[in-house]
CSV table of C-alpha atoms and ligand atoms in Angstrom, one decimal:
chain,number,residue,atom,x,y,z
A,1,MET,CA,32.6,37.4,1.8
A,2,LYS,CA,29.9,35.5,0.1
A,3,CYS,CA,27.5,36.4,-2.4
A,4,ARG,CA,23.5,36.9,-1.8
A,5,LYS,CA,22.7,34.7,-4.3
A,6,CYS,CA,25.5,31.9,-3.8
A,7,ASP,CA,27.9,30.4,-1.9
A,8,ASN,CA,30.6,31.6,-4.7
A,9,LYS,CA,33.2,34.1,-3.4
A,10,ALA,CA,31.6,38.1,-3.9
A,11,VAL,CA,33.8,40.1,-5.6
A,12,ILE,CA,32.1,43.5,-5.3
A,13,ASN,CA,30.5,44.9,-2.1
A,14,MET,CA,28.2,47.4,-2.5
A,15,ARG,CA,27.6,48.7,0.9
A,16,GLN,CA,25.1,51.6,-0.5
A,17,HIS,CA,23.0,48.4,-1.5
A,18,LYS,CA,23.9,46.3,1.7
A,19,LEU,CA,24.5,44.3,-1.0
A,20,ALA,CA,27.9,41.8,-2.7
A,21,LEU,CA,27.5,39.2,-5.5
A,22,CYS,CA,30.1,37.0,-7.0
A,23,SER,CA,31.4,37.5,-10.8
A,24,HIS,CA,28.3,35.7,-12.4
A,25,HIS,CA,25.6,37.2,-10.2
A,26,TYR,CA,27.2,41.0,-11.2
A,27,LEU,CA,27.2,40.3,-14.6
A,28,SER,CA,23.5,39.4,-15.0
A,29,TRP,CA,23.0,42.4,-11.7
A,30,LEU,CA,24.1,45.1,-14.2
A,31,PRO,CA,21.9,44.4,-17.1
A,32,GLU,CA,18.7,43.5,-14.8
A,33,LYS,CA,19.4,47.2,-13.0
A,34,THR,CA,19.5,49.0,-16.1
A,35,GLU,CA,16.2,47.1,-17.8
A,36,HIS,CA,14.4,48.2,-14.6
A,37,PHE,CA,15.8,52.2,-15.2
A,38,ILE,CA,14.7,52.0,-18.7
A,39,THR,CA,11.4,50.9,-18.0
A,40,LYS,CA,10.7,53.3,-14.8
A,41,TYR,CA,12.0,56.7,-16.8
A,42,LYS,CA,10.5,55.3,-19.8
A,43,MET,CA,13.5,55.7,-21.9
A,44,PHE,CA,12.7,53.5,-24.8
A,45,ASP,CA,11.8,49.9,-25.8
A,46,ARG,CA,12.5,47.4,-28.0
A,47,ALA,CA,10.7,48.6,-31.3
A,48,ASP,CA,13.5,52.3,-31.2
A,49,ARG,CA,16.1,52.8,-32.9
A,50,ILE,CA,18.9,54.1,-30.2
A,51,LEU,CA,22.2,55.9,-31.1
A,52,VAL,CA,24.8,55.3,-28.0
A,53,ALA,CA,27.7,58.2,-28.1
A,54,VAL,CA,30.3,56.5,-27.6
A,55,SER,CA,33.6,58.0,-26.4
A,56,GLY,CA,35.9,54.7,-25.7
A,57,GLY,CA,35.7,54.9,-22.3
A,58,LYS,CA,34.3,52.7,-20.1
A,59,ASP,CA,30.5,54.0,-19.1
A,60,SER,CA,29.1,54.2,-22.9
A,61,LEU,CA,31.2,50.8,-24.1
A,62,VAL,CA,29.6,48.7,-21.0
A,63,LEU,CA,26.4,50.6,-21.6
A,64,TRP,CA,26.8,49.4,-25.8
A,65,ASP,CA,27.4,46.1,-24.3
A,66,VAL,CA,24.6,45.6,-21.9
A,67,LEU,CA,22.0,47.5,-24.7
A,68,GLN,CA,23.0,44.4,-27.0
A,69,GLN,CA,22.4,41.5,-24.4
A,70,LEU,CA,19.0,42.9,-23.1
A,71,GLY,CA,18.1,42.8,-26.9
A,72,TYR,CA,18.1,46.4,-27.8
A,73,GLU,CA,19.0,47.6,-31.9
A,74,ALA,CA,21.8,50.4,-31.2
A,75,ASP,CA,24.3,52.0,-33.5
A,76,GLY,CA,27.2,53.8,-32.1
A,77,LEU,CA,28.5,57.2,-32.8
A,78,TYR,CA,32.0,58.6,-31.8
A,79,ILE,CA,33.0,62.0,-32.2
A,80,ASP,CA,36.8,62.1,-32.9
A,81,LEU,CA,37.7,65.8,-30.8
A,82,GLY,CA,40.7,66.0,-32.1
A,83,ILE,CA,42.6,66.3,-29.2
A,84,ASP,CA,45.9,65.2,-29.2
A,85,GLY,CA,48.3,66.0,-26.0
A,86,GLU,CA,50.7,64.0,-24.4
A,87,TYR,CA,49.1,61.1,-25.7
A,88,ALA,CA,46.9,60.3,-28.9
A,89,TYR,CA,43.6,60.9,-26.8
A,90,SER,CA,41.1,61.3,-29.4
A,91,GLU,CA,43.2,58.7,-31.8
A,92,GLU,CA,43.0,56.2,-29.2
A,93,SER,CA,39.6,56.8,-27.9
A,94,LYS,CA,38.9,56.0,-31.1
A,95,ARG,CA,40.2,52.9,-31.8
A,96,TYR,CA,38.8,51.5,-28.3
A,97,SER,CA,35.5,52.0,-29.9
A,98,ASP,CA,36.6,50.5,-33.0
A,99,GLU,CA,37.4,47.4,-31.6
A,100,PHE,CA,34.3,47.0,-29.6
A,101,ALA,CA,32.5,47.7,-32.8
A,102,ASN,CA,34.4,45.6,-34.8
A,103,SER,CA,34.5,42.4,-32.3
A,104,ASN,CA,31.1,42.8,-32.0
A,105,ASN,CA,29.1,43.2,-35.3
A,106,LEU,CA,28.0,46.7,-34.7
A,107,LYS,CA,27.5,49.7,-36.5
A,108,LEU,CA,30.2,52.8,-35.2
A,109,ILE,CA,29.3,56.3,-37.4
A,110,VAL,CA,32.0,58.3,-36.8
A,111,ALA,CA,32.2,62.1,-36.9
A,112,GLU,CA,35.5,64.2,-36.9
A,113,VAL,CA,35.6,67.5,-35.8
A,114,THR,CA,38.4,68.8,-38.2
A,115,LYS,CA,37.0,67.4,-41.2
A,116,MET,CA,33.4,69.0,-40.5
A,117,GLU,CA,34.5,72.3,-39.3
A,118,GLY,CA,38.3,72.9,-40.4
A,119,ALA,CA,39.9,72.8,-37.1
A,120,SER,CA,40.4,70.0,-34.1
A,121,ILE,CA,38.6,71.3,-30.8
A,122,LEU,CA,42.1,72.5,-30.0
A,123,LYS,CA,42.9,75.1,-32.3
A,124,ALA,CA,39.0,76.1,-32.2
A,125,ALA,CA,40.1,77.1,-28.4
A,126,SER,CA,43.1,78.4,-28.6
A,127,LEU,CA,41.3,81.3,-31.3
A,128,THR,CA,38.2,81.8,-29.6
A,129,HIS,CA,37.6,83.7,-25.7
A,130,ARG,CA,35.2,80.9,-25.2
A,131,GLY,CA,38.4,78.5,-24.6
A,132,LYS,CA,40.9,80.7,-23.3
A,133,ASP,CA,40.7,78.6,-19.9
A,134,LYS,CA,39.6,75.3,-21.0
A,135,PRO,CA,38.1,73.9,-24.5
A,136,CYS,CA,36.3,72.3,-22.2
A,137,SER,CA,33.0,74.9,-22.8
A,138,ILE,CA,33.7,74.5,-26.8
A,139,CYS,CA,33.9,71.0,-26.6
A,140,GLY,CA,30.7,70.6,-24.8
A,141,LEU,CA,28.8,73.1,-27.4
A,142,THR,CA,30.0,70.6,-30.3
A,143,LYS,CA,29.8,67.3,-29.0
A,144,ARG,CA,25.7,68.4,-28.2
A,145,HIS,CA,25.4,69.7,-31.2
A,146,ILE,CA,26.7,66.8,-33.3
A,147,MET,CA,25.4,64.4,-31.1
A,148,ASN,CA,21.8,65.9,-31.6
A,149,ARG,CA,21.9,66.3,-35.5
A,150,VAL,CA,23.8,62.7,-35.9
A,151,GLY,CA,21.2,61.1,-34.5
A,152,PHE,CA,18.2,63.2,-35.6
A,153,GLU,CA,19.3,63.3,-39.1
A,154,GLY,CA,19.5,59.2,-38.6
A,155,ASN,CA,15.9,59.1,-37.8
A,156,TYR,CA,16.7,57.5,-34.5
A,157,ASP,CA,14.7,57.6,-31.7
A,158,VAL,CA,17.1,58.8,-28.6
A,159,LEU,CA,20.0,59.4,-28.5
A,160,VAL,CA,22.2,57.4,-25.0
A,161,THR,CA,25.1,58.8,-23.2
A,162,GLY,CA,26.8,56.3,-20.5
A,163,HIS,CA,27.2,59.1,-17.7
A,164,ASN,CA,27.0,57.4,-14.4
A,165,LEU,CA,25.8,58.4,-10.6
A,166,ASP,CA,29.4,60.2,-10.3
A,167,ASP,CA,28.3,62.0,-13.6
A,168,GLU,CA,25.3,63.1,-12.9
A,169,ALA,CA,26.2,64.0,-9.0
A,170,ALA,CA,29.0,66.1,-9.9
A,171,LEU,CA,26.8,68.2,-12.5
A,172,LEU,CA,23.9,67.9,-9.8
A,173,PHE,CA,25.8,69.5,-7.1
A,174,GLY,CA,27.7,72.7,-9.9
A,175,ASN,CA,24.0,73.4,-10.9
A,176,ALA,CA,23.1,73.6,-6.9
A,177,LEU,CA,25.6,75.4,-6.3
A,178,ASN,CA,24.9,78.4,-8.8
A,179,TRP,CA,21.3,77.6,-8.2
A,180,GLN,CA,20.4,77.0,-11.7
A,181,VAL,CA,16.8,76.7,-11.8
A,182,GLY,CA,17.1,76.3,-15.3
A,183,TYR,CA,19.3,73.5,-15.8
A,184,LEU,CA,17.9,72.1,-13.1
A,185,ALA,CA,14.4,71.5,-14.5
A,186,ARG,CA,16.4,69.6,-17.4
A,187,GLN,CA,18.6,67.1,-15.5
A,188,GLY,CA,17.5,63.7,-15.0
A,189,PRO,CA,17.7,60.7,-17.0
A,190,VAL,CA,15.2,61.3,-19.6
A,191,LEU,CA,15.0,64.8,-21.8
A,192,ASP,CA,12.1,64.3,-24.3
A,193,GLY,CA,13.1,65.4,-27.8
A,194,ASN,CA,10.8,68.1,-29.9
A,195,PRO,CA,9.5,67.4,-33.4
A,196,ASN,CA,11.3,70.5,-34.6
A,197,GLY,CA,15.0,68.9,-34.3
A,198,PHE,CA,16.0,68.0,-30.9
A,199,ILE,CA,16.5,64.2,-30.0
A,200,LYS,CA,14.9,62.6,-27.0
A,201,ARG,CA,18.4,61.4,-24.5
A,202,ALA,CA,18.5,59.0,-21.9
A,203,LYS,CA,21.4,58.3,-19.0
A,204,PRO,CA,20.9,54.4,-18.5
A,205,PHE,CA,23.4,54.0,-16.5
A,206,CYS,CA,22.4,57.7,-14.3
A,207,ARG,CA,22.2,55.0,-11.1
A,208,PHE,CA,25.4,53.3,-11.3
A,209,TYR,CA,28.1,54.1,-9.4
A,210,GLU,CA,31.2,54.6,-11.6
A,211,ARG,CA,32.6,51.9,-9.3
A,212,GLU,CA,29.8,49.6,-10.7
A,213,THR,CA,30.7,50.1,-14.4
A,214,ALA,CA,34.2,49.7,-13.9
A,215,ALA,CA,33.6,46.6,-12.2
A,216,TYR,CA,31.5,45.6,-15.2
A,217,SER,CA,33.8,46.2,-17.5
A,218,LEU,CA,36.6,44.5,-15.9
A,219,LEU,CA,34.7,41.5,-14.9
A,220,ARG,CA,33.4,41.5,-18.9
A,221,GLY,CA,36.8,42.2,-19.7
A,222,ILE,CA,35.7,45.0,-22.3
A,223,ASP,CA,38.5,47.0,-23.0
A,224,TYR,CA,38.9,50.9,-23.2
A,225,ILE,CA,40.7,54.1,-22.8
A,226,TYR,CA,41.5,55.1,-18.7
A,227,GLU,CA,43.1,57.9,-19.5
A,228,GLU,CA,41.0,60.8,-18.6
A,229,CYS,CA,41.1,64.1,-21.2
A,230,PRO,CA,44.3,65.5,-21.1
A,231,SER,CA,42.2,69.2,-20.9
A,232,ALA,CA,40.4,68.1,-18.2
A,233,VAL,CA,42.9,68.3,-15.8
A,234,GLY,CA,41.5,70.9,-13.0
A,235,ALA,CA,38.1,70.8,-14.4
A,236,LYS,CA,35.4,71.9,-12.2
A,237,SER,CA,33.4,68.6,-12.3
A,238,ILE,CA,36.5,66.9,-11.3
A,239,TYR,CA,37.1,69.1,-8.5
A,240,PHE,CA,33.5,68.5,-7.5
A,241,LYS,CA,33.8,64.7,-7.9
A,242,GLU,CA,36.9,64.9,-5.0
A,243,ILE,CA,34.6,66.7,-2.5
A,244,LEU,CA,31.8,63.5,-2.9
A,245,ASN,CA,34.2,61.0,-3.1
A,246,GLN,CA,35.4,62.7,0.2
A,247,MET,CA,31.5,62.7,1.6
A,248,GLU,CA,31.0,59.6,0.2
A,249,MET,CA,33.8,57.8,1.9
A,250,ASP,CA,32.6,59.0,5.4
A,251,ARG,CA,28.8,58.3,4.3
A,252,PRO,CA,28.1,55.4,2.2
A,253,GLY,CA,25.2,56.1,-0.5
A,254,THR,CA,25.5,59.9,-0.1
A,255,LYS,CA,25.7,60.5,-3.6
A,256,LEU,CA,22.9,58.1,-4.6
A,257,GLN,CA,20.6,59.9,-2.0
A,258,PHE,CA,21.4,63.4,-3.1
A,259,TYR,CA,20.6,62.2,-6.8
A,260,LEU,CA,17.5,60.4,-5.9
A,261,ALA,CA,16.4,62.9,-3.2
A,262,PHE,CA,17.0,65.9,-6.3
A,263,LEU,CA,14.2,63.8,-8.7
A,264,ARG,CA,12.1,63.3,-6.2
A,265,ALA,CA,11.4,67.3,-5.9
A,266,LYS,CA,11.7,67.7,-9.6
A,267,GLU,CA,8.9,65.0,-9.6
A,268,ASN,CA,6.8,67.4,-7.5
A,269,GLY,CA,7.4,70.0,-9.1
A,270,ALA,CA,10.4,72.0,-7.5
A,271,PHE,CA,11.5,73.2,-10.6
A,272,THR,CA,8.4,74.3,-12.9
A,273,SER,CA,8.2,77.8,-11.5
A,274,ASP,CA,11.1,78.8,-13.3
A,275,PRO,CA,10.3,81.3,-15.8
A,276,GLY,CA,13.5,80.1,-17.7
A,277,LEU,CA,11.3,77.2,-18.7
A,278,ILE,CA,8.7,79.3,-20.9
A,279,GLU,CA,9.4,77.6,-24.4
A,280,THR,CA,11.3,79.7,-26.0
A,281,PRO,CA,9.8,79.7,-29.7
A,282,LEU,CA,12.6,77.3,-32.1
A,283,ARG,CA,13.7,78.1,-35.8
A,284,LYS,CA,16.0,76.6,-38.0
A,285,CYS,CA,19.1,77.8,-38.1
A,286,ASP,CA,20.5,79.8,-40.9
A,287,SER,CA,23.1,77.7,-41.8
A,288,CYS,CA,22.8,74.5,-40.3
A,289,GLY,CA,19.2,74.2,-40.0
A,290,GLN,CA,19.1,72.7,-36.8
A,291,PRO,CA,17.0,74.4,-34.2
A,292,THR,CA,17.6,77.7,-32.1
A,293,SER,CA,16.2,80.2,-30.3
A,294,SER,CA,18.3,82.7,-32.0
A,295,PRO,CA,17.1,84.8,-34.7
A,296,ASP,CA,20.0,84.0,-37.3
A,297,GLU,CA,22.9,81.5,-36.8
A,298,CYS,CA,22.7,78.5,-34.0
A,299,ALA,CA,25.2,78.5,-31.3
A,300,TYR,CA,27.5,76.0,-32.7
A,301,CYS,CA,27.2,78.5,-36.0
A,302,ARG,CA,28.2,81.4,-34.3
A,303,MET,CA,31.5,79.6,-32.6
A,304,TRP,CA,32.5,78.0,-35.4
A,305,GLY,CA,31.9,80.9,-37.8
A,306,ARG,CA,34.3,82.5,-35.4
A,307,VAL,CA,36.9,80.2,-35.6
A,308,ARG,CA,36.8,80.5,-39.4
A,309,GLU,CA,37.3,84.2,-39.4
A,310,ARG,CA,40.3,84.3,-36.9
A,311,MET,CA,42.1,81.7,-38.5
A,312,GLU,CA,41.7,83.1,-42.2
A,313,ALA,CA,43.6,86.6,-39.9
A,314,ASN,CA,45.6,84.7,-38.9
B,1,AMP,P1,32.2,62.9,-20.3
B,1,AMP,O1,31.3,64.1,-20.7
B,1,AMP,O2,32.9,62.8,-21.4
B,1,AMP,O3,32.0,62.5,-19.4
B,1,AMP,O4,31.2,61.9,-21.2
B,1,AMP,C1,29.7,61.9,-20.7
B,1,AMP,C2,29.2,61.0,-22.2
B,1,AMP,O5,29.1,61.5,-23.4
B,1,AMP,C3,30.0,59.4,-22.2
B,1,AMP,O6,29.4,58.1,-21.5
B,1,AMP,C4,29.8,59.3,-23.9
B,1,AMP,O7,28.5,58.5,-24.1
B,1,AMP,C5,29.9,60.5,-24.4
B,1,AMP,N1,30.4,61.1,-24.9
B,1,AMP,C6,31.4,61.6,-24.5
B,1,AMP,N2,32.7,61.6,-25.3
B,1,AMP,C7,32.0,61.5,-26.6
B,1,AMP,C8,32.5,61.2,-28.0
B,1,AMP,N3,34.4,61.7,-28.2
B,1,AMP,N4,32.3,60.7,-28.9
B,1,AMP,C9,30.6,60.3,-28.7
B,1,AMP,N5,30.0,60.2,-27.2
B,1,AMP,C10,31.0,61.1,-26.3
B,2,FES,FE1,36.1,67.5,-24.5
B,2,FES,FE2,38.4,67.1,-23.0
B,2,FES,S1,36.7,65.5,-23.7
B,2,FES,S2,37.9,69.6,-23.8
B,3,ZN,ZN1,26.2,34.4,-6.9
B,4,ZN,ZN1,23.5,76.3,-36.5
């Protein structure tokens, strides 16, 4: 198969776009599209200070690479969760993030959960009922909190993550399955910030299939951690991804259609009548100062407080 734009051999065929491209044209197509999404969804501009949450995986490293090429100023944030397992998952992910930052002369901020809170995610999970089945819920809460805190306190204008279409479609599937209107209303390419302490968030890759960012990393020679988090085995999000992959195989474009139709419905006001959307007044958490709707401590401080109590008791 030939490239749509020149006579060279195509290296990728995107059936959903009816578009096949050679390596050279693919490497310019993905950043051009990214720029289009950044503008279309009003994510940020070149005057903004951007913080990229970097996991050491392909999506976030490719995103950091693309932002640089497009001329955006972006620092990285790696959160070391202290997940070891069969292989040193967190250590390895950090190594890839560090290597990328060093070879591109970029600033990487590292937040170490074990140093900050006195225990790793796995230790915390073993000590609280919230982590009884899986550490993912504690991990998610911790990542969101740290991303917001570092972003807000560091005076960044926006925090960006590498979530791709496969991630977003699986998240949407889960939210729709349980008809979680509050979550549906907040899901999207951009979540506006709040001057009381929430940083604006954006997902510039939310319309790219995972294979598209993977192809880009391969063609650009970006090294990343291949392994998934060992604790994610059996997670619901992976199960949803498998189901959606099956549908995508039978009907190419299903995931993109699902996500875009959702964004249109949202734009047309489909999720605005939810009572959960009425703004709950925010105040500062007594311990960390981050915004919270609870009367004393935020969910993060309460959770880690319980972990410390149990560690002392043991
Ligand atoms: P995941 O939830 O693992 O699918 O990751 C989605 C996005 O969250 C990634 O593309 C990163 O932008 C961000 N992320 C995940 N894990 C970390 C981490 N340990 N440190 C910083 N950012 C992360
Ligand atoms: Fe959070 Fe695996 S990355 S539990
Ligand atoms: Zn070409
Ligand atoms: Zn707090």
